[in-house]
mmCIF file of C-alpha atoms in Angstrom:
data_model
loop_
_atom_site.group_PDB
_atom_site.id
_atom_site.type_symbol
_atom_site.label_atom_id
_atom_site.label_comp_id
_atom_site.label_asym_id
_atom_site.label_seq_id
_atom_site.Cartn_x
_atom_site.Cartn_y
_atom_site.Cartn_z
ATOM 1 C CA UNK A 1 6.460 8.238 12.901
ATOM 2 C CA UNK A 2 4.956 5.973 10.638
ATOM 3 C CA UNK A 3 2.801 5.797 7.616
ATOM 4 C CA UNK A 4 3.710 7.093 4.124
ATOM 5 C CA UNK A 5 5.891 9.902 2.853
ATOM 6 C CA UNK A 6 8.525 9.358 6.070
ATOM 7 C CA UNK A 7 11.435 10.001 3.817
ATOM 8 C CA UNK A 8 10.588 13.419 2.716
ATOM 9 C CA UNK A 9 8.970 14.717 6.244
ATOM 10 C CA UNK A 10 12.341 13.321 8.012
ATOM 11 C CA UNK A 11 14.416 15.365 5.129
ATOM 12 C CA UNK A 12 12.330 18.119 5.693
ATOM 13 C CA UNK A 13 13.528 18.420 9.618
ATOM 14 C CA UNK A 14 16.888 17.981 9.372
ATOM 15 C CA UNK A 15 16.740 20.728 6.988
ATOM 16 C CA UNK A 16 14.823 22.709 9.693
ATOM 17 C CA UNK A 17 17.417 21.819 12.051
ATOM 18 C CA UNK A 18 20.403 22.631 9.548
ATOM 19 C CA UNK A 19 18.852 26.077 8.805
ATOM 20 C CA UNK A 20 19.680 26.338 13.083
ATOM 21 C CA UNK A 21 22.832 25.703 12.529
ATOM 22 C CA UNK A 22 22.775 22.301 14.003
ATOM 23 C CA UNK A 23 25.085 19.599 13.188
ATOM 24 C CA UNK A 24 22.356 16.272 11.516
ATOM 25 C CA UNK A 25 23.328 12.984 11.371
ATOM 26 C CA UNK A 26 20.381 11.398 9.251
ATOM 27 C CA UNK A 27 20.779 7.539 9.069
ATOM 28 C CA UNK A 28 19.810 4.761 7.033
ATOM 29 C CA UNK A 29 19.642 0.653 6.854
ATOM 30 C CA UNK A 30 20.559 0.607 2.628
ATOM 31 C CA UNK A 31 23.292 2.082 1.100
ATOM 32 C CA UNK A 32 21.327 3.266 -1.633
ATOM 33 C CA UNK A 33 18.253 5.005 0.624
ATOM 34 C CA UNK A 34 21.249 6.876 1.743
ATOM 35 C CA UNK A 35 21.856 8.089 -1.962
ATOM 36 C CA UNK A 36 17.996 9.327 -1.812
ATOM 37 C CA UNK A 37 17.973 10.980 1.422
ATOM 38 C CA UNK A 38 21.142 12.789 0.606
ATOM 39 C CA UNK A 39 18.917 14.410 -3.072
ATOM 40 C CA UNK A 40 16.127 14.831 -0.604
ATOM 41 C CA UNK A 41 18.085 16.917 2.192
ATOM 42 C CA UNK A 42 19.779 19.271 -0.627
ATOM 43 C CA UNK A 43 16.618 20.432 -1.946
ATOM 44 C CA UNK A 44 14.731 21.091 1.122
ATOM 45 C CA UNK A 45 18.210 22.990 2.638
ATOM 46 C CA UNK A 46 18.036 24.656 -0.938
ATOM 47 C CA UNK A 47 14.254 25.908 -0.319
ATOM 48 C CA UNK A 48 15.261 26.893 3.140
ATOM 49 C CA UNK A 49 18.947 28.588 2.353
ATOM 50 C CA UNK A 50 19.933 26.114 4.945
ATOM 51 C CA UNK A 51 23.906 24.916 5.280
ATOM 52 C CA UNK A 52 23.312 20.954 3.600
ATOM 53 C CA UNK A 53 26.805 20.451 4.689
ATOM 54 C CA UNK A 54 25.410 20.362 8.664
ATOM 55 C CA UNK A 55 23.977 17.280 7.389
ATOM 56 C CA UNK A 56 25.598 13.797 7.126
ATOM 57 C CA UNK A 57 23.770 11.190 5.319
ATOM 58 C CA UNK A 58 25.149 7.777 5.364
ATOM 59 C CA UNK A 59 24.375 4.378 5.982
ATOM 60 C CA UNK A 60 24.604 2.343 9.834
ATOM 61 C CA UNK A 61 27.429 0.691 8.768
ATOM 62 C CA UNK A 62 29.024 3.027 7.072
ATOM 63 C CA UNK A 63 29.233 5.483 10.137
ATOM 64 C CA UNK A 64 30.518 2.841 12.153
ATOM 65 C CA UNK A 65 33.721 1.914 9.557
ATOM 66 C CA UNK A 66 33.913 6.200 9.643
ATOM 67 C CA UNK A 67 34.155 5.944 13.572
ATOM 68 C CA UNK A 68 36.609 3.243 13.831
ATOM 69 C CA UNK A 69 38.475 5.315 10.901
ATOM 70 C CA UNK A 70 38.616 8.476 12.858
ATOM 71 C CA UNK A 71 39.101 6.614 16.303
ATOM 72 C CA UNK A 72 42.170 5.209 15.071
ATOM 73 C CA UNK A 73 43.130 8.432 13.659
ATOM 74 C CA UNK A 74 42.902 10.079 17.547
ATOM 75 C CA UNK A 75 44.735 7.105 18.649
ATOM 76 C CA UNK A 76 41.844 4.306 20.033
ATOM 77 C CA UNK A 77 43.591 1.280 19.811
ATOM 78 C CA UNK A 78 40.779 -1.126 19.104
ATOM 79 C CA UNK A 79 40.503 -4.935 19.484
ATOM 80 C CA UNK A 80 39.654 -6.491 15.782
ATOM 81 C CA UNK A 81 36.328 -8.498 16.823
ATOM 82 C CA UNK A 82 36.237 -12.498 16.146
ATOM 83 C CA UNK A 83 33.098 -15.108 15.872
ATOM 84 C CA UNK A 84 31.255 -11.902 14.236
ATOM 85 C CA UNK A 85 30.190 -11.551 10.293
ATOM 86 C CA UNK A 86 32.547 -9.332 8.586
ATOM 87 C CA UNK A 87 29.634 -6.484 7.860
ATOM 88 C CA UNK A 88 28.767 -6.411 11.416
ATOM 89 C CA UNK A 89 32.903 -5.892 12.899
ATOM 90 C CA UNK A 90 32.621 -2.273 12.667
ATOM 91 C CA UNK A 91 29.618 -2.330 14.855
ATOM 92 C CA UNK A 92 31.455 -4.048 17.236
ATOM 93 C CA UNK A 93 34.404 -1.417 16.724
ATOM 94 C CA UNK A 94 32.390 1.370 16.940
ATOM 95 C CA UNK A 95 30.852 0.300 20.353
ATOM 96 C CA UNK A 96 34.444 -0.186 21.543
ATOM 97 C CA UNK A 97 35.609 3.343 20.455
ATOM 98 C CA UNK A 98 32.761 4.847 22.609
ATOM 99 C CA UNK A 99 33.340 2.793 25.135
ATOM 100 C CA UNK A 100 36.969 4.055 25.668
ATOM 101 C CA UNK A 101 35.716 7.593 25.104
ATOM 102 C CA UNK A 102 35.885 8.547 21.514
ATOM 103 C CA UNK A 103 33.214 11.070 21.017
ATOM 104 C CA UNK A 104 31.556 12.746 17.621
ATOM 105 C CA UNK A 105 28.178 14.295 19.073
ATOM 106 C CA UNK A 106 25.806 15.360 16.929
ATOM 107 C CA UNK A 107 22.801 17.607 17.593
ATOM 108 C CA UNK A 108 20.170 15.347 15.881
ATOM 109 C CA UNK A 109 20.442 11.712 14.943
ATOM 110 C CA UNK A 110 17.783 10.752 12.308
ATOM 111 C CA UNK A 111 16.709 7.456 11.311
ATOM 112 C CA UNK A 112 15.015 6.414 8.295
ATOM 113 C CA UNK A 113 13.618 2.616 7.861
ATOM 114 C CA UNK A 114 13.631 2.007 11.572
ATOM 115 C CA UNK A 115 12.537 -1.475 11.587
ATOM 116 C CA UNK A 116 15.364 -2.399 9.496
ATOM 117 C CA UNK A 117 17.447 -1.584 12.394
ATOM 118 C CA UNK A 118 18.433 -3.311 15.911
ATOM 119 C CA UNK A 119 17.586 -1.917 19.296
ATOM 120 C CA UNK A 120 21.086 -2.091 19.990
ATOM 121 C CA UNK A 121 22.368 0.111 17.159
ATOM 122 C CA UNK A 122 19.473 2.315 18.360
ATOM 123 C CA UNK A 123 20.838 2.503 21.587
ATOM 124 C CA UNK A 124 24.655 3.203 20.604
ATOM 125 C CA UNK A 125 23.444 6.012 18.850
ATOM 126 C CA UNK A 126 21.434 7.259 21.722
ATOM 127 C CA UNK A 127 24.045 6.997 24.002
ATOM 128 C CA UNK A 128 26.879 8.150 22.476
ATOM 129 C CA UNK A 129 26.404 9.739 19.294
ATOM 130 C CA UNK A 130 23.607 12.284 20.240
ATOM 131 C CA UNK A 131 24.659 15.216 22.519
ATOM 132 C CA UNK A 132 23.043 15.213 25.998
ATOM 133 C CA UNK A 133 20.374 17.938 25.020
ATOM 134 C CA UNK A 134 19.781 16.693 21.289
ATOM 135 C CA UNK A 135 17.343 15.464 19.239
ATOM 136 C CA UNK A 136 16.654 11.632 17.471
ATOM 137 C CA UNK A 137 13.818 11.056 15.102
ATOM 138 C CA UNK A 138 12.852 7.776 14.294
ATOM 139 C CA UNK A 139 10.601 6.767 11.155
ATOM 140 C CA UNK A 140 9.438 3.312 10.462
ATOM 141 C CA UNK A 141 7.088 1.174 8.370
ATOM 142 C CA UNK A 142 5.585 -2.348 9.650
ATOM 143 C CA UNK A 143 4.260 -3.329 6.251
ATOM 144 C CA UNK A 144 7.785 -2.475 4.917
ATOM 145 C CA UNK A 145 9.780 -4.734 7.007
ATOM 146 C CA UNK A 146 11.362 -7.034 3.927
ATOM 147 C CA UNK A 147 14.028 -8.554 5.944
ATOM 148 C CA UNK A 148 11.524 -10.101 7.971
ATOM 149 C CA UNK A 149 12.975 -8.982 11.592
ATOM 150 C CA UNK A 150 9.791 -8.451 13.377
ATOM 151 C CA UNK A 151 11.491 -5.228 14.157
ATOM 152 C CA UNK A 152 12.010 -4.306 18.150
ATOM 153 C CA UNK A 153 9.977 -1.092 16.960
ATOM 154 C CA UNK A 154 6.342 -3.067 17.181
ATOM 155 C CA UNK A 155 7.281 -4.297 20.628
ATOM 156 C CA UNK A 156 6.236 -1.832 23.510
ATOM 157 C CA UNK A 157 8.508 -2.601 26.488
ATOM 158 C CA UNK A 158 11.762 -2.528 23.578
ATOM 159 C CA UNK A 159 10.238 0.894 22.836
ATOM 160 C CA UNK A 160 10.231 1.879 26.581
ATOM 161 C CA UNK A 161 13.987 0.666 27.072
ATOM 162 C CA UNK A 162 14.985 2.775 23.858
ATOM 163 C CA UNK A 163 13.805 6.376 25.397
ATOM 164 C CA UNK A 164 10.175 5.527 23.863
ATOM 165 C CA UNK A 165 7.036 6.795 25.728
ATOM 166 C CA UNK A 166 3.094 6.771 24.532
ATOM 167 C CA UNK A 167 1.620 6.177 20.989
ATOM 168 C CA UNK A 168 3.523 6.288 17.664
ATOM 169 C CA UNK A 169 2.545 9.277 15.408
ATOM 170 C CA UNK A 170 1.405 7.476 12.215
ATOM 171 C CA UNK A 171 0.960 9.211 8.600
ATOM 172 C CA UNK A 172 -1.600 7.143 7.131
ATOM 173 C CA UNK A 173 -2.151 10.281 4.445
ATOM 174 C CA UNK A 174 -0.068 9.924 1.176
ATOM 175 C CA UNK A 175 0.717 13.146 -0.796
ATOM 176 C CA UNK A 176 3.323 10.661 -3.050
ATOM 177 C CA UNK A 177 1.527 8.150 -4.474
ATOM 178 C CA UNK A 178 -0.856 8.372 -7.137
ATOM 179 C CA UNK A 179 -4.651 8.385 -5.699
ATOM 180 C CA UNK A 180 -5.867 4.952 -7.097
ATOM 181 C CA UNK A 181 -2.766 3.675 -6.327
ATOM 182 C CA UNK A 182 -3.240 4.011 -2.271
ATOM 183 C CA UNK A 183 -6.356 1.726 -2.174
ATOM 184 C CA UNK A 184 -4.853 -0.678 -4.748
ATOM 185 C CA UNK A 185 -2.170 -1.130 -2.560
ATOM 186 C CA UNK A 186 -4.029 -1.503 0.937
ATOM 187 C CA UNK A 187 -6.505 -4.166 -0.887
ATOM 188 C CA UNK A 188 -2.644 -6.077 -2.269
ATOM 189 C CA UNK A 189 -1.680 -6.257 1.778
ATOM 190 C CA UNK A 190 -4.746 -6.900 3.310
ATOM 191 C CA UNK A 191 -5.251 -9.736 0.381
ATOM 192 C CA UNK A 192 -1.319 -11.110 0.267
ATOM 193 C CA UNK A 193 0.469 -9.898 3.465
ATOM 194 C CA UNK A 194 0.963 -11.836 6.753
ATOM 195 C CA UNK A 195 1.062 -9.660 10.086
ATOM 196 C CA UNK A 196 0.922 -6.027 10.787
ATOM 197 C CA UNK A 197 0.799 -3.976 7.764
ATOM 198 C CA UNK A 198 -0.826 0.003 7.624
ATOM 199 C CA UNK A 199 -3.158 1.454 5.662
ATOM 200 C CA UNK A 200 -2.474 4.572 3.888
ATOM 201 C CA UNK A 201 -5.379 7.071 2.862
ATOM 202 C CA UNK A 202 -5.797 10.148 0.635
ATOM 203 C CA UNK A 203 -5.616 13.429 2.574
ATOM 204 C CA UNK A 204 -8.876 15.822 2.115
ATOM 205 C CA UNK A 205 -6.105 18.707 1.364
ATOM 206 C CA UNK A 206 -3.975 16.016 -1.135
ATOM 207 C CA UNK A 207 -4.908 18.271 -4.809
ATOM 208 C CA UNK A 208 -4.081 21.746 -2.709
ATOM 209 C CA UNK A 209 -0.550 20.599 -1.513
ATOM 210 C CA UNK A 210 0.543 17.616 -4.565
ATOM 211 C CA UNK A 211 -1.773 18.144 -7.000
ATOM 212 C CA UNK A 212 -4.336 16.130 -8.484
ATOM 213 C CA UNK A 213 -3.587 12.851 -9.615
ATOM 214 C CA UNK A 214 -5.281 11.380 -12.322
ATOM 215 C CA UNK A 215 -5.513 7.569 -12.782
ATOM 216 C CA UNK A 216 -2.418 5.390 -13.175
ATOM 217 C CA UNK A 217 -2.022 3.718 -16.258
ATOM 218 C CA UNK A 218 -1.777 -0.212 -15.058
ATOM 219 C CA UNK A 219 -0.927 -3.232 -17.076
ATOM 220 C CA UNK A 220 -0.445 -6.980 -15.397
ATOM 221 C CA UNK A 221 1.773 -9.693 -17.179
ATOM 222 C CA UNK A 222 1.551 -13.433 -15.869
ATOM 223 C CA UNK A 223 4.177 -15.746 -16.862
ATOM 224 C CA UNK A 224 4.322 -19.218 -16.722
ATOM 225 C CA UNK A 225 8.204 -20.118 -16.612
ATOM 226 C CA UNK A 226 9.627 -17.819 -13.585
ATOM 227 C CA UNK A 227 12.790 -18.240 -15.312
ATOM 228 C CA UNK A 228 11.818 -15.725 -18.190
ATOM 229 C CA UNK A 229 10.973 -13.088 -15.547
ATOM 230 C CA UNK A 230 14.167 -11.255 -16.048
ATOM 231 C CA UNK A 231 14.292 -10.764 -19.915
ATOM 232 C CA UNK A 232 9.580 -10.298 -19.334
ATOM 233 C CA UNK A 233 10.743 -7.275 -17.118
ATOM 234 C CA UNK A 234 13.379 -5.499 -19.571
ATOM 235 C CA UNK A 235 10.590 -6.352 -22.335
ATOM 236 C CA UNK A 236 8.582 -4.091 -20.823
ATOM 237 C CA UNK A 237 10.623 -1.437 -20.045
ATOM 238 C CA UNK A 238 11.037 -1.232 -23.396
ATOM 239 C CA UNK A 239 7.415 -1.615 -24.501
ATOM 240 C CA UNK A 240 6.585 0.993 -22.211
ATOM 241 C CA UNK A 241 9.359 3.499 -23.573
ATOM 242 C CA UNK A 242 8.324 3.152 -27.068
ATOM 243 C CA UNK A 243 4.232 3.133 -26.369
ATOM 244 C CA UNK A 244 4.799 6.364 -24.167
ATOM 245 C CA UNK A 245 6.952 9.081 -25.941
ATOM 246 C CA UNK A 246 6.170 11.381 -23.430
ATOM 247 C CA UNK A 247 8.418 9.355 -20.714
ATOM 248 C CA UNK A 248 12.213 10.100 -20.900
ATOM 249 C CA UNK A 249 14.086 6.641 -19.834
ATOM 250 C CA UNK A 250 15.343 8.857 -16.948
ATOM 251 C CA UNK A 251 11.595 8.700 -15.491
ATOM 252 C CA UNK A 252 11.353 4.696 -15.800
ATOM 253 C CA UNK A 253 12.585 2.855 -13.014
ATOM 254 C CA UNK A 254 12.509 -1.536 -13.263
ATOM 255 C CA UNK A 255 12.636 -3.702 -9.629
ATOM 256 C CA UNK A 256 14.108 -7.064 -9.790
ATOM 257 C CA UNK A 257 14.259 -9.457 -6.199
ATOM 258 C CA UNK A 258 17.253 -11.444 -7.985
ATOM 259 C CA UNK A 259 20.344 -10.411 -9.536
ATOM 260 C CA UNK A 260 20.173 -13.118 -12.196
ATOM 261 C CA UNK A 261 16.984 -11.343 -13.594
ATOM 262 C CA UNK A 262 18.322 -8.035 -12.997
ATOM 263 C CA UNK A 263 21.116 -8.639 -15.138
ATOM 264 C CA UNK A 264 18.621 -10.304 -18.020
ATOM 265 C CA UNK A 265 16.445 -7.474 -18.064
ATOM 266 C CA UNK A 266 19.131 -4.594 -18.550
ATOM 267 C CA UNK A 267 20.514 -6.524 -21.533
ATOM 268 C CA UNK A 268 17.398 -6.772 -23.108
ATOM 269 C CA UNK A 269 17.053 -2.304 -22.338
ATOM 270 C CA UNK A 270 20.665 -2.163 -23.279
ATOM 271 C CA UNK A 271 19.836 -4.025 -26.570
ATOM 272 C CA UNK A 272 17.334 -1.723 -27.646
ATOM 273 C CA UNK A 273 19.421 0.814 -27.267
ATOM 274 C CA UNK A 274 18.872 2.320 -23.899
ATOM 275 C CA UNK A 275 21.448 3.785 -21.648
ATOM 276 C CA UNK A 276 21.166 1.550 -17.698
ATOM 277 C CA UNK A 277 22.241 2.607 -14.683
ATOM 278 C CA UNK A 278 21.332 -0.005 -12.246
ATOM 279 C CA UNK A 279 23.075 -2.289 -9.159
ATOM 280 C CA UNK A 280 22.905 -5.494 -10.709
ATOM 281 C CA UNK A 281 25.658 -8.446 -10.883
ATOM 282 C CA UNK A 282 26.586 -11.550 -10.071
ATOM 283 C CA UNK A 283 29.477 -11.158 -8.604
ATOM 284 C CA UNK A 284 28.969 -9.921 -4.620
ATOM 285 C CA UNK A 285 32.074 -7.268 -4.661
ATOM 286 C CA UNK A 286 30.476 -5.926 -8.271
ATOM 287 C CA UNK A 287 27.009 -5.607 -6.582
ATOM 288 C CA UNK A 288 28.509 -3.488 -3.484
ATOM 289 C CA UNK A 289 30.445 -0.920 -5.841
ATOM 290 C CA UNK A 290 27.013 -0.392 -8.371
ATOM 291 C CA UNK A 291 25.303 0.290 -4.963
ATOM 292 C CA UNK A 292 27.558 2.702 -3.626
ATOM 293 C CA UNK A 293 27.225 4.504 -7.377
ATOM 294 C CA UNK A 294 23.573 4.706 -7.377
ATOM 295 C CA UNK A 295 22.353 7.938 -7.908
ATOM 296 C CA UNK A 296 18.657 8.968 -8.662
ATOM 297 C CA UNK A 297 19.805 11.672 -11.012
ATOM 298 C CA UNK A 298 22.091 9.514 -12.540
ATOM 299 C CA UNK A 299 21.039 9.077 -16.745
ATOM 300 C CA UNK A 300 19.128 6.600 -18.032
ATOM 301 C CA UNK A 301 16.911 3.877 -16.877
ATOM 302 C CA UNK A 302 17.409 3.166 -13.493
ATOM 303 C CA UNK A 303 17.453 -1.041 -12.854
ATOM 304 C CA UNK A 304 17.406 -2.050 -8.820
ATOM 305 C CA UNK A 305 16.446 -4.506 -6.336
ATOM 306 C CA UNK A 306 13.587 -3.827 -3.976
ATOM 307 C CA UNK A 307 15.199 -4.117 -1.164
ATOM 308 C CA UNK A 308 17.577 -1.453 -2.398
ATOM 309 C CA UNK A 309 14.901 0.773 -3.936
ATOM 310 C CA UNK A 310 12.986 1.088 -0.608
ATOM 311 C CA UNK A 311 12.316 4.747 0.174
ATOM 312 C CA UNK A 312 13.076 5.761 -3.193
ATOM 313 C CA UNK A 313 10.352 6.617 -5.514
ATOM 314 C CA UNK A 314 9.599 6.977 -9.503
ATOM 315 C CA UNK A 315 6.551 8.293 -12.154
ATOM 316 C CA UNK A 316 7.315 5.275 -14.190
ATOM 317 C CA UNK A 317 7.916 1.319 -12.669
ATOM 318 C CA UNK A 318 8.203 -2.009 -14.126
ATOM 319 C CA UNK A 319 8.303 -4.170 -11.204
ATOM 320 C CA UNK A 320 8.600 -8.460 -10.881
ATOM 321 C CA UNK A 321 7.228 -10.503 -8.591
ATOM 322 C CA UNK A 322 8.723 -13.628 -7.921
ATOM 323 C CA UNK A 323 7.698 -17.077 -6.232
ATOM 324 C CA UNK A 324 10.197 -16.414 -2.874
ATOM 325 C CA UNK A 325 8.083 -16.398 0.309
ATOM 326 C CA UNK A 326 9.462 -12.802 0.696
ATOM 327 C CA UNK A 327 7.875 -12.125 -2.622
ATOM 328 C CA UNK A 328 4.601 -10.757 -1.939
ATOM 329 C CA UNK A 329 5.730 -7.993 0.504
ATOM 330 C CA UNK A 330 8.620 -6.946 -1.773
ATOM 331 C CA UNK A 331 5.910 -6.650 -4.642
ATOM 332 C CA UNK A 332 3.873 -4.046 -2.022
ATOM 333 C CA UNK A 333 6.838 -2.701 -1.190
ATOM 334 C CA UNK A 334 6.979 -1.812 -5.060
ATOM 335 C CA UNK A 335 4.140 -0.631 -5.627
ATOM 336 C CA UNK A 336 4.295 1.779 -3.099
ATOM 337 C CA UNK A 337 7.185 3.614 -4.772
ATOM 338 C CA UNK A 338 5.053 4.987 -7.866
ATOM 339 C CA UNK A 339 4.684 9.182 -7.102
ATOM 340 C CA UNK A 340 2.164 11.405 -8.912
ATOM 341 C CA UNK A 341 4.031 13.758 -11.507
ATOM 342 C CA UNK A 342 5.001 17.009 -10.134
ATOM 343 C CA UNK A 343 4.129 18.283 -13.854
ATOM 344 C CA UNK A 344 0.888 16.926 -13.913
ATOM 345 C CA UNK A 345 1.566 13.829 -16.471
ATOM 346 C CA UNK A 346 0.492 10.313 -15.633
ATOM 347 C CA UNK A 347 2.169 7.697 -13.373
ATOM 348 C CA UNK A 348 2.657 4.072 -14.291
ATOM 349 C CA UNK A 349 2.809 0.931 -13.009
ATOM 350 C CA UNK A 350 3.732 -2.087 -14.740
ATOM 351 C CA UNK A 351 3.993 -6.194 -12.899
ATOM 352 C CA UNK A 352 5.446 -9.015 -14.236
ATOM 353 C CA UNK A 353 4.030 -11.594 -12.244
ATOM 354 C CA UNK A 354 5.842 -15.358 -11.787
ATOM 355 C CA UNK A 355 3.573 -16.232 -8.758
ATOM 356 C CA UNK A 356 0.660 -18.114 -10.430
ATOM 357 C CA UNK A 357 -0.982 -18.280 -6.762
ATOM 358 C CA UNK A 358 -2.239 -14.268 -7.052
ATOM 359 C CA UNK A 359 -2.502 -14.132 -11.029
ATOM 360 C CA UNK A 360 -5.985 -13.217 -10.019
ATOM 361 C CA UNK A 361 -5.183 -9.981 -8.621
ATOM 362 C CA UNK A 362 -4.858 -8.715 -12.449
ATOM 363 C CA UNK A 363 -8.388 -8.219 -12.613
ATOM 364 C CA UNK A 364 -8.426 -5.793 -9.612
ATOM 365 C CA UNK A 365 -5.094 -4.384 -10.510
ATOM 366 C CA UNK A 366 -5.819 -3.364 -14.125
ATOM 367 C CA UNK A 367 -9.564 -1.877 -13.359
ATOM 368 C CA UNK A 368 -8.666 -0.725 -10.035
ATOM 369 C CA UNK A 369 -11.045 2.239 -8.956
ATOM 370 C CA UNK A 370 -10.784 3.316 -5.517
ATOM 371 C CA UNK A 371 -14.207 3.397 -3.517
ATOM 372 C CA UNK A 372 -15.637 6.986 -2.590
ATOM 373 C CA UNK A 373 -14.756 6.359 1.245
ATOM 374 C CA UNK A 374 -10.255 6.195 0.133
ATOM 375 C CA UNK A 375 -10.915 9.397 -0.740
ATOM 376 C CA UNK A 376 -11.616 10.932 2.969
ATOM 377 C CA UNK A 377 -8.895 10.676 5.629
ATOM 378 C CA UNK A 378 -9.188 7.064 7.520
#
């Protein structure tokens, strides 16, 4: 499947499949979607009385260093890889351990953010994690693809090799994201993104299942010195905490691409006297341990990358766009992670903009009204 809300739907069956009493494995690329999915999963196996602990949520590589971990444990004696990056030697482990027989089936193998991943790992998991008559799910977003892998998923003879036969199932209908928001962002891609991106629509049933969603309250900041983008973003944060009483700094969420600019803006939140819980250092080992303790019901304002936010979602964003050739898709990527308040209160959406080359998309962004035909299904 593709198309938006994949996150929820795929928590949504492996809660189904839980409340069988099937054993999930539900997989992801970042260590923090994991964090998400794992929220996600608990609630829906809440609704349904389901078991949530038939349900393992983890990141790839993390359930490979858990493989070669319990391999070892049953004895595998396993070769320690060379001439491969040291993130990508439990892989290598983990293929070895099934290869000699180690075995952990699981009834269902779910995968969230499938174009972040490699037909290979695909494969491994097909072939030896996933019992003979079980179930894999795979969810995936071209327009999402940040690390620019030109994912094996939009090739059709990959697709055959991996099990893969006829169309994709795409979810162009959004039930997350605010109503405005979904033709805003499909006139950003169309405008700023290179190759295959899809557009989402708003479903005829959307105010009967989410709600309605009244207009998002926009505002557009262009700087002219990208190295003021950090401390522009925490500004605003804090602007938007004091000009909204109604938000709780546990709704507002701030996107940096750099961790240089992360680390400005929190001190400018922390200044003001807000509590931060964000993933932002400058030291590589620091950055891996803040990941690993992100939690979206953690307190405070919440302070991320994009790349680590994908999948995740918030009322409230302050989000910077920076002058990388990346930059562009990790601003839609952004953008796309504003949801419509369960309670009925407003979204928002905030940019701070360091790309002089689409200033002039403040004009549509700010007065943004979505023509009568985003309102049917596409």
């Amino acid at each position: 499947a593709a198309g938006c809300g994949k996150s929820f739907g795929l928590a949504a069956r492996a809660a189904h499949l839980a409340a069988e009493g099937k054993n999930v494995l539900v997989l992801s690329f970042n260590i923090t979607l994991a964090h998400y999915l794992r929220m996600l999963v608990r609630a829906r196996c809440k609704e349904s009385g389901a078991d949530s602990t038939l349900v393992t949520t983890t990141n790839f590589h993390s359930f490979c260093a858990r493989v070669v971990d319990d391999a070892g444990v049953d004895g595998f004696e396993l070769d320690d890889p060379t001439n491969v990056p040291g993130f990508e030697k439990n892989v290598v482990k983990a293929q070895q351990a099934f290869g000699l027989g180690f075995e952990r089936p699981y009834n269902a193998v779910l995968v969230d953010e499938g174009q972040d991943f490699t037909l290979e790992w695909w494969n491994m998991l097909r072939n030896h994690v996933v019992a003979d008559d079980g179930e894999m799910l795979l969810v995936a977003d071209p327009t999402q693809d940040v690390y620019e892998k030109k994912a094996w998923t939009d090739d059709d003879e990959q697709m055959l090799g991996a099990g893969f036969a006829g169309r994709w199932t795409e979810l162009h209908g959004s039930y997350r994201l605010p109503s405005d928001l979904v033709s805003m962002a499909n006139h950003f891609a169309a405008q700023y993104l290179d190759g295959e991106h899809m557009a989402g629509s708003v479903p005829v049933d959307r105010a009967e299942i989410s709600g309605e969603s009244g207009a998002t309250r926009r505002t557009w900041q262009n700087l002219d010195r990208p190295t003021e983008l950090g401390r522009a973003i925490g500004a605003e944060v804090v602007r938007l905490l004091a000009a909204h009483p109604e938000l709780s700094p546990n709704d507002v969420v701030f996107l940096c691409e750099k961790h240089r600019d992360g680390v400005d803006a929190v001190h400018v939140i922390e200044d003001a006297g807000h509590l931060v819980h964000h993933v932002f250092s400058t030291n590589e080992y620091a950055q891996s341990r803040r990941k690993r303790r992100f939690w979206p019901d953690a307190p405070g304002v919440k302070g991320c990358t994009v790349h680590s936010f994908k999948g995740w979602e918030s009322r409230a964003l302050v989000m910077g766009i920076g002058t990388d050739g990346g930059s562009r898709r990790l601003a839609y990527v952004g953008m796309t992670r504003v949801k419509t308040d369960s309670e009925g209160g407003q979204s928002f959406l905030s940019v701070v903009n360091s790309d002089l080359k689409i200033a002039g998309f403040q004009s549509s962004f700010e007065e943004w009204a979505p023509p009568a035909a985003a309102m049917r299904v596409g």
